[in-house]
Short mmCIF file of C-alpha atoms in Angstrom, two decimals:
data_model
loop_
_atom_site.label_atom_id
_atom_site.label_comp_id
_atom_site.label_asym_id
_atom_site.label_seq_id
_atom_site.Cartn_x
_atom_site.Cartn_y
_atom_site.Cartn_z
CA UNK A 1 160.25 -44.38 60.29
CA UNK A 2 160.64 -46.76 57.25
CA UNK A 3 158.34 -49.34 56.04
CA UNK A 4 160.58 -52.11 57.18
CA UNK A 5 160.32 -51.18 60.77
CA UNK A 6 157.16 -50.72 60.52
CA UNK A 7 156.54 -53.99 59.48
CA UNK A 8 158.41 -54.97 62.07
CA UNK A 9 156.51 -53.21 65.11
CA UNK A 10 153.37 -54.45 63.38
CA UNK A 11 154.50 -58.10 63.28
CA UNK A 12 155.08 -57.61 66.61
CA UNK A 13 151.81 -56.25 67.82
CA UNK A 14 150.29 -59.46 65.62
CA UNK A 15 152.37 -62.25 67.67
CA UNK A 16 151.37 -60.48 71.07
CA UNK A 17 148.10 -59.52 69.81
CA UNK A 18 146.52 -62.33 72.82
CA UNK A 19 148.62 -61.40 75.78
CA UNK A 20 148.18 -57.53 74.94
CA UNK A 21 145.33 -57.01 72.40
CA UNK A 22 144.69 -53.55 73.70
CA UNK A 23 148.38 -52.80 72.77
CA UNK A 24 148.21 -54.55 69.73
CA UNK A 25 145.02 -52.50 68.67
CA UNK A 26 146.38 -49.41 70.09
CA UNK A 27 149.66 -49.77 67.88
CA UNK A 28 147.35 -51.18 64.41
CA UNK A 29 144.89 -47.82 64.62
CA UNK A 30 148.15 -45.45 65.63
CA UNK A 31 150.22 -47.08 62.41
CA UNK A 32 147.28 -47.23 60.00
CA UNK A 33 147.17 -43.24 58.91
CA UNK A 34 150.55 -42.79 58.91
CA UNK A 35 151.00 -45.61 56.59
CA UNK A 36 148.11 -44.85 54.58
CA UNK A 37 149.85 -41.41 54.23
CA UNK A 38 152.84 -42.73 52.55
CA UNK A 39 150.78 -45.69 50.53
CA UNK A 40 153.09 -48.66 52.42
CA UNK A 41 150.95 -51.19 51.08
CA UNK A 42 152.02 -54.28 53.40
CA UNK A 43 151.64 -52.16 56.29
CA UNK A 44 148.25 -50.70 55.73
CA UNK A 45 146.97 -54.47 55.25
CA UNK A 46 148.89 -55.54 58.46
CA UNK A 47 147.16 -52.84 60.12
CA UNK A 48 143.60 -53.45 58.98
CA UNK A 49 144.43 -57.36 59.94
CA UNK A 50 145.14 -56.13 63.90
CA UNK A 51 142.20 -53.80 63.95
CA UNK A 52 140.03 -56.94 62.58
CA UNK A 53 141.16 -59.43 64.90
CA UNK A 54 140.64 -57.30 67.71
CA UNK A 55 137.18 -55.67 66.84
CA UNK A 56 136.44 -59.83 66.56
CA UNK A 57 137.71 -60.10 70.11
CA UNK A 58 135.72 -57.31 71.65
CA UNK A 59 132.40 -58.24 69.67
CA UNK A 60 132.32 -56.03 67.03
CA UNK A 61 131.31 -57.94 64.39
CA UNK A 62 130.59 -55.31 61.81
CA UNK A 63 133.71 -53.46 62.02
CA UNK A 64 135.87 -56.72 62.26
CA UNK A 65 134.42 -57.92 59.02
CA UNK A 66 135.07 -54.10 57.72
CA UNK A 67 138.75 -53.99 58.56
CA UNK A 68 139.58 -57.61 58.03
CA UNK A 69 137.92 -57.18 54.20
CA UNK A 70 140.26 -54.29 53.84
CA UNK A 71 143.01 -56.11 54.81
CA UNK A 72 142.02 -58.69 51.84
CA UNK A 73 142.28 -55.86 49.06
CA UNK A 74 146.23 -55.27 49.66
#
């Protein structure tokens, strides 16, 4: 799959990320070691910027401010 439809399913998963968080955060985690894999930069933030918003959502505090910090150093 290339990075630009990637991007794509990930933007995506970030507009629907209230009316289907679980799918949203099922898609960021699923995406994120793929991408990592083949160093798409955009998409490895995008990813970390899902998983944050939804660890917010389901009280996870620690591991939204983990993955949402990430997402800052792309």
């Amino acid at each position: 799959m290339t990075e630009g439809r990637i991007l794509e399913v990930l933007d995506q998963a970030w507009n629907n990320r209230r009316s289907d968080m679980r799918g949203s955060f099922h898609i960021a985690k699923e995406y994120l070691n793929y991408c990592e894999e083949l160093g798409f930069q955009k998409a490895i933030a995008d990813c970390h910027k899902i998983a944050g918003y939804c660890y917010w959502r389901f009280s996870e505090f620690s591991l939204s401010m983990e993955h949402s910090l990430k997402a800052l150093e792309f």
